[in-house]
mmCIF file with all atom_site columns, C-alpha atoms in Angstrom:
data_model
loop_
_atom_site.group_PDB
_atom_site.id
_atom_site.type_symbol
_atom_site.label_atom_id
_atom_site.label_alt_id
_atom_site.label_comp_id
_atom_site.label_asym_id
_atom_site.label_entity_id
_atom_site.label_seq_id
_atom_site.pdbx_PDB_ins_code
_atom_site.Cartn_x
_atom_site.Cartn_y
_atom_site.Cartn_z
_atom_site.occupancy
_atom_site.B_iso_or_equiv
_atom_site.pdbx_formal_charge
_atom_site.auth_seq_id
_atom_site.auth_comp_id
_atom_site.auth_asym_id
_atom_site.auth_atom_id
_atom_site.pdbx_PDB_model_num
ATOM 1   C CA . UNK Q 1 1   ? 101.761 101.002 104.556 1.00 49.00 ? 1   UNK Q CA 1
ATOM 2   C CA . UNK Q 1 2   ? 101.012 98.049  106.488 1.00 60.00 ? 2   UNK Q CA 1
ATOM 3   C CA . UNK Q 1 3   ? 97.518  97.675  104.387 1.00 71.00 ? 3   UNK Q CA 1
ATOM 4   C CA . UNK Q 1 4   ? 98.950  98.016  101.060 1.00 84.00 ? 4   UNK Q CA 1
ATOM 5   C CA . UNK Q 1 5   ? 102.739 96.565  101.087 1.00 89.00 ? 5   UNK Q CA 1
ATOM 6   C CA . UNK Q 1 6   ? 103.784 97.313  97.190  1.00 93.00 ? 6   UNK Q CA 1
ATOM 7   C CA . UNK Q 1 7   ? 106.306 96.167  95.209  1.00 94.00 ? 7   UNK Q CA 1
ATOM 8   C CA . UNK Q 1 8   ? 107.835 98.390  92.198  1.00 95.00 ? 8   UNK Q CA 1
ATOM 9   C CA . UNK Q 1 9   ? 109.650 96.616  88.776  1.00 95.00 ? 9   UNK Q CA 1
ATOM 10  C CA . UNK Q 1 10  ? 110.860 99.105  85.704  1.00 95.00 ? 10  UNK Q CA 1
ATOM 11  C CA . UNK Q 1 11  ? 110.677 96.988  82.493  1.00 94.00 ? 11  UNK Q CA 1
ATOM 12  C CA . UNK Q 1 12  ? 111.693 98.342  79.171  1.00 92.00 ? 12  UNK Q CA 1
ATOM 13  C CA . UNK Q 1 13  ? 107.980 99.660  78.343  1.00 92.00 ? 13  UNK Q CA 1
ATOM 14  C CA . UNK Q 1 14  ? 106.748 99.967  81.652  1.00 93.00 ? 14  UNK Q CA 1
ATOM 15  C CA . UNK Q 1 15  ? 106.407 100.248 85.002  1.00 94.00 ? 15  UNK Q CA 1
ATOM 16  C CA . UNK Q 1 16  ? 104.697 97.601  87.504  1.00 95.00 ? 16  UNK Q CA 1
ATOM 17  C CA . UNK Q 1 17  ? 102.978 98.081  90.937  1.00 96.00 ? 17  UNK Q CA 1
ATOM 18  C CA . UNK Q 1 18  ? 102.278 94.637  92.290  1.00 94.00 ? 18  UNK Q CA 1
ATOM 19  C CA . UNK Q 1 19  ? 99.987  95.957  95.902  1.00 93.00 ? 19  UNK Q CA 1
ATOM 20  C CA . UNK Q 1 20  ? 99.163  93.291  98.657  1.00 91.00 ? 20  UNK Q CA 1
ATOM 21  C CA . UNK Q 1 21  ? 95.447  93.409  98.698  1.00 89.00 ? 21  UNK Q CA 1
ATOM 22  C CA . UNK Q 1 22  ? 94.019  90.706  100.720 1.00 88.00 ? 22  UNK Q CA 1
ATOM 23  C CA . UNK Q 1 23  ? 90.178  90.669  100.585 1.00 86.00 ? 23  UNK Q CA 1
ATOM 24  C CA . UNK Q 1 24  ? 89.496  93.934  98.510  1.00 85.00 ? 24  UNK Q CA 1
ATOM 25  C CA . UNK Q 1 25  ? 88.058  93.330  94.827  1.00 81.00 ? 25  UNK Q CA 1
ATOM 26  C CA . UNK Q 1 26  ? 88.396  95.593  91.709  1.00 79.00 ? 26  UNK Q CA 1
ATOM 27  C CA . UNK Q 1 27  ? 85.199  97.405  93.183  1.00 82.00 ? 27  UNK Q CA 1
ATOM 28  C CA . UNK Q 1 28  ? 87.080  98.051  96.437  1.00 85.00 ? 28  UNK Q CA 1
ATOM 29  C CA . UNK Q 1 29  ? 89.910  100.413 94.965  1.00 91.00 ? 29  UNK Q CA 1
ATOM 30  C CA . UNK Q 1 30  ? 90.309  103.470 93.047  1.00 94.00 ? 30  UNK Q CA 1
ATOM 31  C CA . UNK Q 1 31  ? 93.792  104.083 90.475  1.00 94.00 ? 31  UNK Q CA 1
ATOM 32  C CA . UNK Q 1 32  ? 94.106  107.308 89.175  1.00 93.00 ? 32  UNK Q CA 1
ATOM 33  C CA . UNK Q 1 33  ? 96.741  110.024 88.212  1.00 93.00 ? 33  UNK Q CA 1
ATOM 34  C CA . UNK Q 1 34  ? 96.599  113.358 89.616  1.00 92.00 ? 34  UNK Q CA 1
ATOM 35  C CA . UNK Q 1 35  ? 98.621  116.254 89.219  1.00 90.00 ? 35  UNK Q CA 1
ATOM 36  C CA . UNK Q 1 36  ? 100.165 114.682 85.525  1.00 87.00 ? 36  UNK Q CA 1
ATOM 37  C CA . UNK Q 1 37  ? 102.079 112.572 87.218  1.00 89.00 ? 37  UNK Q CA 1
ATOM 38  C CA . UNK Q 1 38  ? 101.234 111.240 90.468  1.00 94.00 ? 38  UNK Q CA 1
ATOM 39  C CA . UNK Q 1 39  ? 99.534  107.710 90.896  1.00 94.00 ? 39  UNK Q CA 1
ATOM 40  C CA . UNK Q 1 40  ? 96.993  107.890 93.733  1.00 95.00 ? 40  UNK Q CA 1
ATOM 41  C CA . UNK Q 1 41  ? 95.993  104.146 94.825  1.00 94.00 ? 41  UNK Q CA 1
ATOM 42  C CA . UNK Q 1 42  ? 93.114  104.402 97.494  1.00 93.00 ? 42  UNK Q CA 1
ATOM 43  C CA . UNK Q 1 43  ? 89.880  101.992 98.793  1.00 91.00 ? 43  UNK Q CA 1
ATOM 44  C CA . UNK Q 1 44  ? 88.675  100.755 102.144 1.00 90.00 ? 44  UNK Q CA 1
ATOM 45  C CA . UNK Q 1 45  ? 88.603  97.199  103.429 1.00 87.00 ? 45  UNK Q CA 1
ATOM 46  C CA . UNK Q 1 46  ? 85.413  97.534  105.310 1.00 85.00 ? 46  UNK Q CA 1
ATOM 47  C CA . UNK Q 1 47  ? 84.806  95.338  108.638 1.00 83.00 ? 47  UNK Q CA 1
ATOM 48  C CA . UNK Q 1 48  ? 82.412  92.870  107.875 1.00 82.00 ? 48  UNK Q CA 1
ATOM 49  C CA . UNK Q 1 49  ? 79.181  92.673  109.350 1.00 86.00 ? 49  UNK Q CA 1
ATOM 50  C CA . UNK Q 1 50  ? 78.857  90.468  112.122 1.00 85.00 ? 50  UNK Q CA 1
ATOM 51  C CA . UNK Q 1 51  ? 76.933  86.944  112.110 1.00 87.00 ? 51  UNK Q CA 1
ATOM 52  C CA . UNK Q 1 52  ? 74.251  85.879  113.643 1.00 88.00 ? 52  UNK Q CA 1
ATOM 53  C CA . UNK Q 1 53  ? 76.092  84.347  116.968 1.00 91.00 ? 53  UNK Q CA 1
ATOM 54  C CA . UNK Q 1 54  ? 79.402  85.396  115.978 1.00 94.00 ? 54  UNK Q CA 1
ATOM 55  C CA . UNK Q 1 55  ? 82.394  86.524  118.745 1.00 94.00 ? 55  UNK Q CA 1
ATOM 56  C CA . UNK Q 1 56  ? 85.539  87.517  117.663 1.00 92.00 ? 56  UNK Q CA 1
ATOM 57  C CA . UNK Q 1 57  ? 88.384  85.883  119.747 1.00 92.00 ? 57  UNK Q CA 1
ATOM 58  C CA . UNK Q 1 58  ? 91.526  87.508  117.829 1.00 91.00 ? 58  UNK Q CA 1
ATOM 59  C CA . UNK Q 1 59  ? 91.828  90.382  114.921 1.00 90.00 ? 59  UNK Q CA 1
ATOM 60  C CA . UNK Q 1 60  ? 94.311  90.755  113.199 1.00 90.00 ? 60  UNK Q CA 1
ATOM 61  C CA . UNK Q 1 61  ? 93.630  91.653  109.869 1.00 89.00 ? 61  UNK Q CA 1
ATOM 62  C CA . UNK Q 1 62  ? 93.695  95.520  109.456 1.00 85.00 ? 62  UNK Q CA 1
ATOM 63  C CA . UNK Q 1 63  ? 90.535  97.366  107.747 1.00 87.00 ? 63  UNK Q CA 1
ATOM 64  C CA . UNK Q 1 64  ? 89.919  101.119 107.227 1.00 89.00 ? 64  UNK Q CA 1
ATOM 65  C CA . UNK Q 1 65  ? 90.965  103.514 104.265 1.00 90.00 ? 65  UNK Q CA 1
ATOM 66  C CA . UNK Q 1 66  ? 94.240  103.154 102.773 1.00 91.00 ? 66  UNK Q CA 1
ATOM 67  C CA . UNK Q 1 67  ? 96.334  105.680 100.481 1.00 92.00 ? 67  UNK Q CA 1
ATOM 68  C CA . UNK Q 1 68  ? 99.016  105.509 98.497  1.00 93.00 ? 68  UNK Q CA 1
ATOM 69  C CA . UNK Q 1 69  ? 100.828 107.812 96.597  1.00 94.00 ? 69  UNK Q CA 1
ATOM 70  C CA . UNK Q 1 70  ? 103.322 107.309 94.015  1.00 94.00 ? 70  UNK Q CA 1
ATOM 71  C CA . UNK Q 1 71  ? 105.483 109.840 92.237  1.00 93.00 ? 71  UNK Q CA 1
ATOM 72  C CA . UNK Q 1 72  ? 106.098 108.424 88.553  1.00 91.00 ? 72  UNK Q CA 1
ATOM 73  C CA . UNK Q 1 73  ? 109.041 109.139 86.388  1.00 88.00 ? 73  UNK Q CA 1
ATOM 74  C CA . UNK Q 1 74  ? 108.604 112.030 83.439  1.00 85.00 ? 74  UNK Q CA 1
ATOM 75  C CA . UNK Q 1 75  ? 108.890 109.256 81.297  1.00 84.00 ? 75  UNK Q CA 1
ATOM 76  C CA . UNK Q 1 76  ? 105.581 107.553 81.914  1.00 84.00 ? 76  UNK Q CA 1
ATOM 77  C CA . UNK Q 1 77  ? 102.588 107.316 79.483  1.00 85.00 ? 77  UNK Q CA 1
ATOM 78  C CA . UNK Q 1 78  ? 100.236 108.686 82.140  1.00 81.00 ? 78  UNK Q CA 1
ATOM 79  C CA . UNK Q 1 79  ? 97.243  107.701 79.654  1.00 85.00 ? 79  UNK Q CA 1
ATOM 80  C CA . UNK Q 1 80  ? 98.078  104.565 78.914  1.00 88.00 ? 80  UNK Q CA 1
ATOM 81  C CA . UNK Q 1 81  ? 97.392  103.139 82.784  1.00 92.00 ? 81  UNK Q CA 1
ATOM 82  C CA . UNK Q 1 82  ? 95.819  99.218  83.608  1.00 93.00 ? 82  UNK Q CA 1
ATOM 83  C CA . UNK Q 1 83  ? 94.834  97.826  86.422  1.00 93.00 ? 83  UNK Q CA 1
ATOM 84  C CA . UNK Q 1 84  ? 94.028  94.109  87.506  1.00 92.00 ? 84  UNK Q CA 1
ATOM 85  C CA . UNK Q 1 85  ? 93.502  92.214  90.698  1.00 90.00 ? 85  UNK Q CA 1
ATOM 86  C CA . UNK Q 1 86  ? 93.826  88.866  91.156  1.00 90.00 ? 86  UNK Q CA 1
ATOM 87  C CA . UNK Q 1 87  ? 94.433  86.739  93.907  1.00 89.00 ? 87  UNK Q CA 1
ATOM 88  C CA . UNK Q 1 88  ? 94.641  89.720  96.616  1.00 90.00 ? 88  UNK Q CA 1
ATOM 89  C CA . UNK Q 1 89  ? 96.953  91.434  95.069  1.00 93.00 ? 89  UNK Q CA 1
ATOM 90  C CA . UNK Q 1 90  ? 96.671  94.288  92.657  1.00 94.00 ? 90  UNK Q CA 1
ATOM 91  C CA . UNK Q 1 91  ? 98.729  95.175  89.897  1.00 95.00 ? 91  UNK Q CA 1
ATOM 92  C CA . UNK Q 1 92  ? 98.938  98.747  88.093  1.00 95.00 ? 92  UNK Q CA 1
ATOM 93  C CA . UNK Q 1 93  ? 101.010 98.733  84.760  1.00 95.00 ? 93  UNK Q CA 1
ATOM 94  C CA . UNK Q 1 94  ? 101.959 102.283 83.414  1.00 94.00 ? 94  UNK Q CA 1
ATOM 95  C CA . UNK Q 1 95  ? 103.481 102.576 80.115  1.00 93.00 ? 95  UNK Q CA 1
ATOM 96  C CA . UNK Q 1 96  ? 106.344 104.543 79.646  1.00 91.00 ? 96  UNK Q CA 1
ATOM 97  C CA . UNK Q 1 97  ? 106.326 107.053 76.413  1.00 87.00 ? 97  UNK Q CA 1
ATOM 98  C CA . UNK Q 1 98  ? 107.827 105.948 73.162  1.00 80.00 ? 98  UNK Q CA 1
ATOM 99  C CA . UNK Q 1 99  ? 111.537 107.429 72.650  1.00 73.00 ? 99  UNK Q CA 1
ATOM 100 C CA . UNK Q 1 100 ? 110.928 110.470 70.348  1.00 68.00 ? 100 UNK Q CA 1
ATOM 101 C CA . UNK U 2 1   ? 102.840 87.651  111.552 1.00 49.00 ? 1   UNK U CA 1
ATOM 102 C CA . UNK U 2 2   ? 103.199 90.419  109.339 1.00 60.00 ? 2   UNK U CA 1
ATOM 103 C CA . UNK U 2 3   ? 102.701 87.474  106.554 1.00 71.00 ? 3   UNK U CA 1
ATOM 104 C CA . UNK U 2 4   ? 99.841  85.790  108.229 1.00 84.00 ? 4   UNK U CA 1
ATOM 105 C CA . UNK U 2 5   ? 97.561  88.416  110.168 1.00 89.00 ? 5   UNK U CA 1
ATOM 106 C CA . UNK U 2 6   ? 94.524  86.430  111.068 1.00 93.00 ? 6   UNK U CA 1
ATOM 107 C CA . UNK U 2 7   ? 91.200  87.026  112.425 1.00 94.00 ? 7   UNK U CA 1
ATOM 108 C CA . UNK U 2 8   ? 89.547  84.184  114.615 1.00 95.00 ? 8   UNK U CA 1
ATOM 109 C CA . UNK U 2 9   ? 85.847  84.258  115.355 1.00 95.00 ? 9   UNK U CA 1
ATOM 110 C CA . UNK U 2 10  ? 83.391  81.652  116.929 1.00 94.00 ? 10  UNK U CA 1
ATOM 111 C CA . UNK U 2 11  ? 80.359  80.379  116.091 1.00 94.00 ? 11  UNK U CA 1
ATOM 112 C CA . UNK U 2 12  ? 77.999  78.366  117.478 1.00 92.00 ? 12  UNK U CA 1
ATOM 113 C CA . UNK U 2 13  ? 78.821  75.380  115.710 1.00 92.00 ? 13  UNK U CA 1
ATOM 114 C CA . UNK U 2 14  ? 82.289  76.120  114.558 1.00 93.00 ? 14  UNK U CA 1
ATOM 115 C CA . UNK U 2 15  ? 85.729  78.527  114.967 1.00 94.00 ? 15  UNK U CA 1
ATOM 116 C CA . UNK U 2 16  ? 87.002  80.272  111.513 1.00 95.00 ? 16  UNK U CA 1
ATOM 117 C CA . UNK U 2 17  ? 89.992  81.438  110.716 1.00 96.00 ? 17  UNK U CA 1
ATOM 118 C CA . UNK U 2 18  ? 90.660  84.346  108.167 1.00 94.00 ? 18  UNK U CA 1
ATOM 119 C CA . UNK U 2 19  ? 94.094  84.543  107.124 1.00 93.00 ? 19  UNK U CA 1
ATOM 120 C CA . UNK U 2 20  ? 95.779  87.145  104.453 1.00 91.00 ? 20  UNK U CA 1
ATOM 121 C CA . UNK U 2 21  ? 97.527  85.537  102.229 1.00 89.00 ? 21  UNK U CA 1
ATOM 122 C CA . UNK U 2 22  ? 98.040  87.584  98.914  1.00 87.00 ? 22  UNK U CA 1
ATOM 123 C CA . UNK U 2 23  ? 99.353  86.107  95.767  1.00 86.00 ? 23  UNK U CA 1
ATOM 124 C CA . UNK U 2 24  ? 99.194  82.821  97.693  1.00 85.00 ? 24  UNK U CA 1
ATOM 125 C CA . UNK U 2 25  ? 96.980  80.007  95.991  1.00 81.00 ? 25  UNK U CA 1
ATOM 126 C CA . UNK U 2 26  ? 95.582  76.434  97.552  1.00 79.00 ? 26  UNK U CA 1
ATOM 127 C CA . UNK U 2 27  ? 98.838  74.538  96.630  1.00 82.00 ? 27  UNK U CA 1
ATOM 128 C CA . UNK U 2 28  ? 101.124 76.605  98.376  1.00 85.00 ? 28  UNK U CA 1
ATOM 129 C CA . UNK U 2 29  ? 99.390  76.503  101.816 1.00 91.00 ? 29  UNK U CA 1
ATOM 130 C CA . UNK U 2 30  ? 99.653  73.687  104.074 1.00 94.00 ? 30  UNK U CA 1
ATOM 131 C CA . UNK U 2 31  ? 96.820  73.235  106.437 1.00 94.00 ? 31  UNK U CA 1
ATOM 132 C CA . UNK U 2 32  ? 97.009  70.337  109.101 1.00 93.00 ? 32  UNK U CA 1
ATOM 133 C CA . UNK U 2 33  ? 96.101  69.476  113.039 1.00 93.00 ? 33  UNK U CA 1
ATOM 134 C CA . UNK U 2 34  ? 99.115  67.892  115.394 1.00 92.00 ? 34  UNK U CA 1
ATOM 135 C CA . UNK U 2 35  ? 99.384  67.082  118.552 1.00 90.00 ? 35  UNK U CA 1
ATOM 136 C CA . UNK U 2 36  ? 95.347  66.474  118.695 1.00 87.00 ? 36  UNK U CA 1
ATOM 137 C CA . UNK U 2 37  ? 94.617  69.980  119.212 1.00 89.00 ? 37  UNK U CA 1
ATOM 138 C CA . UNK U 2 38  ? 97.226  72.131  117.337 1.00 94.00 ? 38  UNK U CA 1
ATOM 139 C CA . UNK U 2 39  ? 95.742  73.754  114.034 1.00 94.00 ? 39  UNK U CA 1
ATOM 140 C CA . UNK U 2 40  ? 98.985  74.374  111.890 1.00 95.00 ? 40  UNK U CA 1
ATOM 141 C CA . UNK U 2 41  ? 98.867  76.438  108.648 1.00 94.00 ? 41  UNK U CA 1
ATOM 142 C CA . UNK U 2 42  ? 102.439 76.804  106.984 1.00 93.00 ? 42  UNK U CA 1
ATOM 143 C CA . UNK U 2 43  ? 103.730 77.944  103.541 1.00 91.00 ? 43  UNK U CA 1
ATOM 144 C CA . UNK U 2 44  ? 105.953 79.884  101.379 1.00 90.00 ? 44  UNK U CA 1
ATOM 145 C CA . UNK U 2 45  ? 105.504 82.762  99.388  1.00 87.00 ? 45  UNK U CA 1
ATOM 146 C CA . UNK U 2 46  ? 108.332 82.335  96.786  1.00 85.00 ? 46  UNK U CA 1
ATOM 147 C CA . UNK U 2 47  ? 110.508 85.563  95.286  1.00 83.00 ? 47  UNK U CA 1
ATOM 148 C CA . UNK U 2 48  ? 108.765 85.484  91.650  1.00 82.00 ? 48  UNK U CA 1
ATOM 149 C CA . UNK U 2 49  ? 111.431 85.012  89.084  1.00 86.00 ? 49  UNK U CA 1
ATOM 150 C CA . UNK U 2 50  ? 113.068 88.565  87.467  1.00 85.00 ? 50  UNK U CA 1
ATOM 151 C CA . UNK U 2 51  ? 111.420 89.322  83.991  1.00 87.00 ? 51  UNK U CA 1
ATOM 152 C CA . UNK U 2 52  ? 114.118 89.812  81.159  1.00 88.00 ? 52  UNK U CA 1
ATOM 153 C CA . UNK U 2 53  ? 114.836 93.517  81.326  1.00 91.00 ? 53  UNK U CA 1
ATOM 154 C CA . UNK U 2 54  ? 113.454 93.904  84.967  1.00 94.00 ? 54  UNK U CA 1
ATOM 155 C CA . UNK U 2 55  ? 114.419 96.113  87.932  1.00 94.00 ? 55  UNK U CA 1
ATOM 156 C CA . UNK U 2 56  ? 113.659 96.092  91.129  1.00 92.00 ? 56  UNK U CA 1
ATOM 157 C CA . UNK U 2 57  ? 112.848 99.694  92.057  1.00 92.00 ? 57  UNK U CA 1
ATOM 158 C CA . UNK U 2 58  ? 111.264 98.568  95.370  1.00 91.00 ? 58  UNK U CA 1
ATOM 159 C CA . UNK U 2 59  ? 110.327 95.718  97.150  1.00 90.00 ? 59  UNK U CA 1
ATOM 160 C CA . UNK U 2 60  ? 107.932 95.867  100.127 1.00 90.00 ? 60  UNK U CA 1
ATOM 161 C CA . UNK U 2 61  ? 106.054 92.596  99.906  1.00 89.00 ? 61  UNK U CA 1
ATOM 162 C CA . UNK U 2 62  ? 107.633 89.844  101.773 1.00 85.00 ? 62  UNK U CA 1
ATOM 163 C CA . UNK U 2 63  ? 108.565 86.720  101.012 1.00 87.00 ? 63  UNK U CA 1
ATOM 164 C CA . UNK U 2 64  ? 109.484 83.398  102.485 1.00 89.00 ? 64  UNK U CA 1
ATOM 165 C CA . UNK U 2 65  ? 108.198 80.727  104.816 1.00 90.00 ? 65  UNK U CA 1
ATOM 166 C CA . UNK U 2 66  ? 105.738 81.436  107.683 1.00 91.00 ? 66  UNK U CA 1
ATOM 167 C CA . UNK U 2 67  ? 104.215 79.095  109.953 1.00 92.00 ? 67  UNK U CA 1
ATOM 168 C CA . UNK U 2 68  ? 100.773 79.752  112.261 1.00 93.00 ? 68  UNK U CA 1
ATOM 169 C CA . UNK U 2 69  ? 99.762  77.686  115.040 1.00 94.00 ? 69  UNK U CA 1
ATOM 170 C CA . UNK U 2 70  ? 96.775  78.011  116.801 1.00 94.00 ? 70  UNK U CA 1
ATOM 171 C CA . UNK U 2 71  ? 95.951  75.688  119.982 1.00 93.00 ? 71  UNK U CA 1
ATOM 172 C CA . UNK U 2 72  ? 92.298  74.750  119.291 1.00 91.00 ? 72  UNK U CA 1
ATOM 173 C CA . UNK U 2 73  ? 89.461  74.530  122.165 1.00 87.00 ? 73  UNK U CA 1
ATOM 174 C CA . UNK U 2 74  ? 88.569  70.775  123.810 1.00 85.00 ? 74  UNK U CA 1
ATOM 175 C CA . UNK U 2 75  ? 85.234  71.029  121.646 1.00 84.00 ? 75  UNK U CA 1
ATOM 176 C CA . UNK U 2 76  ? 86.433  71.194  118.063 1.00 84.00 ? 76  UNK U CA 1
ATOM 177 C CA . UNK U 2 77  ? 86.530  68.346  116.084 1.00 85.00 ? 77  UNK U CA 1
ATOM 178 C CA . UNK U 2 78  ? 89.803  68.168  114.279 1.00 81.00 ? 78  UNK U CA 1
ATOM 179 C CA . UNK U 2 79  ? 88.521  65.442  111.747 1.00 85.00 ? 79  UNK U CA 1
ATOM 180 C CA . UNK U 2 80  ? 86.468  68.347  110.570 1.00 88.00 ? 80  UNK U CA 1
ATOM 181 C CA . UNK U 2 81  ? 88.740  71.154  109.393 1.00 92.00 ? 81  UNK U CA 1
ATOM 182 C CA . UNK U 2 82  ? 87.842  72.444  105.733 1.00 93.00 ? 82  UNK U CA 1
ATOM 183 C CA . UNK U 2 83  ? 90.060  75.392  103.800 1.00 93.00 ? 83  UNK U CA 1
ATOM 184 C CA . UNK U 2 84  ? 89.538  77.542  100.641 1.00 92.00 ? 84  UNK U CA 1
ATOM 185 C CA . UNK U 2 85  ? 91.814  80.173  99.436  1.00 90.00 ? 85  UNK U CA 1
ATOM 186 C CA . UNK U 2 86  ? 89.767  82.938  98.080  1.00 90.00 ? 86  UNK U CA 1
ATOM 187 C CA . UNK U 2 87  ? 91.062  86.820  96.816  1.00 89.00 ? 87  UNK U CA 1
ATOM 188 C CA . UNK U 2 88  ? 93.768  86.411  98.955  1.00 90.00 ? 88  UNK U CA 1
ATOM 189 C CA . UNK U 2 89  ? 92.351  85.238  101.830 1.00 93.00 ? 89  UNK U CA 1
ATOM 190 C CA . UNK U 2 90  ? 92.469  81.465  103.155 1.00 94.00 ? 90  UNK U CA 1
ATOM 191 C CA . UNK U 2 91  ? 89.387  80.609  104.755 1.00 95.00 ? 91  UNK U CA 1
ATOM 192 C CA . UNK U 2 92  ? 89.532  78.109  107.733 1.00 95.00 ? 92  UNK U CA 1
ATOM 193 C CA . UNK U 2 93  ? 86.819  76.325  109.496 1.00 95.00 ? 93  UNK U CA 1
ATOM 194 C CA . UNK U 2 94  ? 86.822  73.773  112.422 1.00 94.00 ? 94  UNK U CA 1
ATOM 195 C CA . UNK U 2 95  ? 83.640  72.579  113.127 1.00 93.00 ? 95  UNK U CA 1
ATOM 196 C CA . UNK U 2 96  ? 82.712  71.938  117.095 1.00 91.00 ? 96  UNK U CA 1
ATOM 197 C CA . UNK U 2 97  ? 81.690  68.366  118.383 1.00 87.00 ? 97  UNK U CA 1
ATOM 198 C CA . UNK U 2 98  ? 78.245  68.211  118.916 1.00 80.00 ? 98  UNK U CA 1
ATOM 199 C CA . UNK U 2 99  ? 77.642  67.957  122.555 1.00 73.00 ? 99  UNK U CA 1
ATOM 200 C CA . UNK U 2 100 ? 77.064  64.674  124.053 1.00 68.00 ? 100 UNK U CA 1
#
């Protein structure tokens, strides 16, 4: 958890994952839905390749694969699923289905 | 340090510091040198404002002020010290004095 710290909001419409992603890009990460109604949210931060002449003195930052897993509501629109990330942090927006 | 988990590494000519930051931009970081020697980086990541409509179904991003200080080596040269804030990540360097 400590790689991908996430915060959840319900709207009206929709639901909001907001996922601490310092580093990663778009490229980095995979959002999909599996089993009709799960949200799988999965990449790698990779280590970087060390400089010429580089040391490290401290590391801190954690790298590795990261998965998350998020069980969503019957009400959600599992088709209608966007994903942005800006600023090292991710966000996943999941519609919920229109009221029949 | 769960807000600021930083990497350190050296360089021939220079120390970097890689800091996660998510969500954080330029203007909300404060990067100076006091005491001489003391490399301070200090902040605040602020609790976003509640949408109309919005719930909080979980919250696992922190927030608030942090505060890093790092005691730098005789040989840097604190009137050298550059930062960028990039995809989370604020980028630190603090070039070495060239030997005499």
């Amino acid at each position: 958890m400590a790689l991908t710290p996430t915060d959840v909001k319900e709207y009206p419409n929709s639901y909001m994952f907001d996922i601490g992603m310092p580093s990663l890009k778009s490229g980095d990460i995979k959002v999909s839905v599996e089993d009709e109604n799960v949200l799988v949210i999965s990449g790698e931060r990779k280590q970087e390749e060390a400089k010429e002449g580089e040391k490290c003195v401290r590391i801190e930052r954690r790298v590795g694969k990261f998965m998350r897993k998020f069980v969503l509501p019957e009400n959600e629109n599992t088709d209608k699923v966007s994903a942005v990330c800006q600023d090292g942090v991710l966000t996943v927006i999941v519609e919920k289905l229109s009221p029949p």
